[in-house]
Amino acid sequence: AHPVALQSSAMACLDLNFMDRPAAMASYNPDPRADAPLMANFANAEMGFQMAPVLNPMTFCKDQAARGHKQVMDFNKGTTTLGFVFDGGVIIAVDARASMGSFVSSGQVRKIIEINDFLIGTMAGGAADCSFWERRLTVLCRIHELRNKERISVAAASNLLANIFYSYRGYGLSCGTMIAGWDQKGPHLYMVDDQGDRIKGQKFSVGSGSTFAYGVLDQGYRTDMSIPEAVELGRRSIYHATHRDGASGGVCRVYHIHKDGWTRMIEGEDVNKIHYEYAAQK
């Protein structure tokens, strides 16, 4: 048997319950006693990611496709996420549909991951891949804060995620993420994908509905927008994407990132309700 196949499935696990307390993760004065269990778990955890017990995990998807099992590799995903920087900070807007081709499994998925009180990430692609690695990024950002006694910058956080994706390039990850936040240098927005590419920009849209979202976003974007105008632009862009893209839908969520942290501006508004609201305005 190949050595990979003989690996034990028992691995040390990190306790991620602390993610329910984002305020504690962004504290300037962390309590070493409260964080001792986290540090112990992190120190004892096996560094690495367990691979499938096959001869060559790196080419597993391609090998399966070559044998005619195309469903293993050809995942039919869909989503719409967007973000843009303006004078008042950063707006992040997302839909909430989880689907595999024509099968819709949920319309309430949270595609915004709250990394800490000043930093958030978005999910597009494989839900498991994005969720796992962005939550892993949450741990790394907290460890950075405990060691350096200051919050991690947006650039450093996005670089950590890009390095992780680059190290697993070719292993079949499916991730198109945005990392947005406010640090000592102001608001920042980065797009990071599963190839390890990392791009800083003023506005991005990621997912199958991004072409529709860009059409609205490019037409209405200005840096001098008020906060209500910026929130409405994000909301309208997500609505039009969900209306035209069958893989996007559910509810719309909009976050505003500012100098004091992030605020949920729209928490789960049904896109069907938005449709009739806009239809009545015509």
Tab-separated table of C-alpha atoms in Angstrom, residues 78-82 93-100 103-112 122-125 127 206 208-209 234-235 238-239 241-243 245-255 266-272 274:
chain	number	residue	atom	x	y	z
A	78	GLY	CA	-22.763	29.731	-8.768
A	79	THR	CA	-22.851	32.848	-6.618
A	80	THR	CA	-22.559	36.624	-6.692
A	81	THR	CA	-20.332	38.613	-4.345
A	82	LEU	CA	-19.090	42.169	-4.762
A	93	ALA	CA	-22.660	42.734	-0.742
A	94	VAL	CA	-23.490	39.070	-1.400
A	95	ASP	CA	-26.339	36.748	-2.271
A	96	ALA	CA	-27.133	33.598	-0.261
A	97	ARG	CA	-27.885	30.731	-2.667
A	98	ALA	CA	-25.990	27.449	-2.450
A	99	SER	CA	-26.414	25.295	-5.539
A	100	MET	CA	-24.958	22.432	-7.532
A	103	PHE	CA	-30.175	21.749	-7.452
A	104	VAL	CA	-30.569	24.565	-4.914
A	105	SER	CA	-29.660	23.335	-1.444
A	106	SER	CA	-30.094	26.581	0.492
A	107	GLY	CA	-31.098	30.204	0.127
A	108	GLN	CA	-29.718	31.369	3.473
A	109	VAL	CA	-25.976	30.699	3.211
A	110	ARG	CA	-23.742	33.264	4.904
A	111	LYS	CA	-21.157	34.127	2.272
A	112	ILE	CA	-19.545	36.819	4.421
A	122	THR	CA	-16.393	36.625	1.118
A	123	MET	CA	-17.026	33.161	-0.330
A	124	ALA	CA	-17.365	32.237	-4.003
A	125	GLY	CA	-16.632	28.792	-5.442
A	127	ALA	CA	-18.418	26.439	-0.011
A	206	VAL	CA	-16.742	37.431	-8.035
A	208	SER	CA	-21.261	33.403	-11.870
A	209	GLY	CA	-23.441	36.501	-11.541
A	234	GLY	CA	-24.529	47.160	-3.527
A	235	ARG	CA	-28.121	46.037	-2.968
A	238	ILE	CA	-26.833	41.945	-6.134
A	239	TYR	CA	-30.525	42.058	-7.070
A	241	ALA	CA	-27.328	39.508	-10.615
A	242	THR	CA	-29.824	37.238	-8.849
A	243	HIS	CA	-32.517	38.193	-11.366
A	245	ASP	CA	-28.214	34.427	-12.963
A	246	GLY	CA	-30.007	31.227	-12.026
A	247	ALA	CA	-27.206	30.158	-9.680
A	248	SER	CA	-27.562	33.312	-7.528
A	249	GLY	CA	-30.492	34.146	-5.296
A	250	GLY	CA	-31.915	33.766	-1.816
A	251	VAL	CA	-31.379	36.877	0.278
A	252	CYS	CA	-29.129	39.917	-0.038
A	253	ARG	CA	-26.665	40.861	2.681
A	254	VAL	CA	-24.734	44.145	2.757
A	255	TYR	CA	-21.921	45.100	5.154
A	266	ILE	CA	-28.826	44.712	5.291
A	267	GLU	CA	-29.229	41.412	7.085
A	268	GLY	CA	-30.943	38.916	4.813
A	269	GLU	CA	-33.420	40.838	2.606
A	270	ASP	CA	-35.346	38.567	0.228
A	271	VAL	CA	-34.425	39.340	-3.389
A	272	ASN	CA	-38.027	38.618	-4.466
A	274	ILE	CA	-36.538	43.731	-3.786
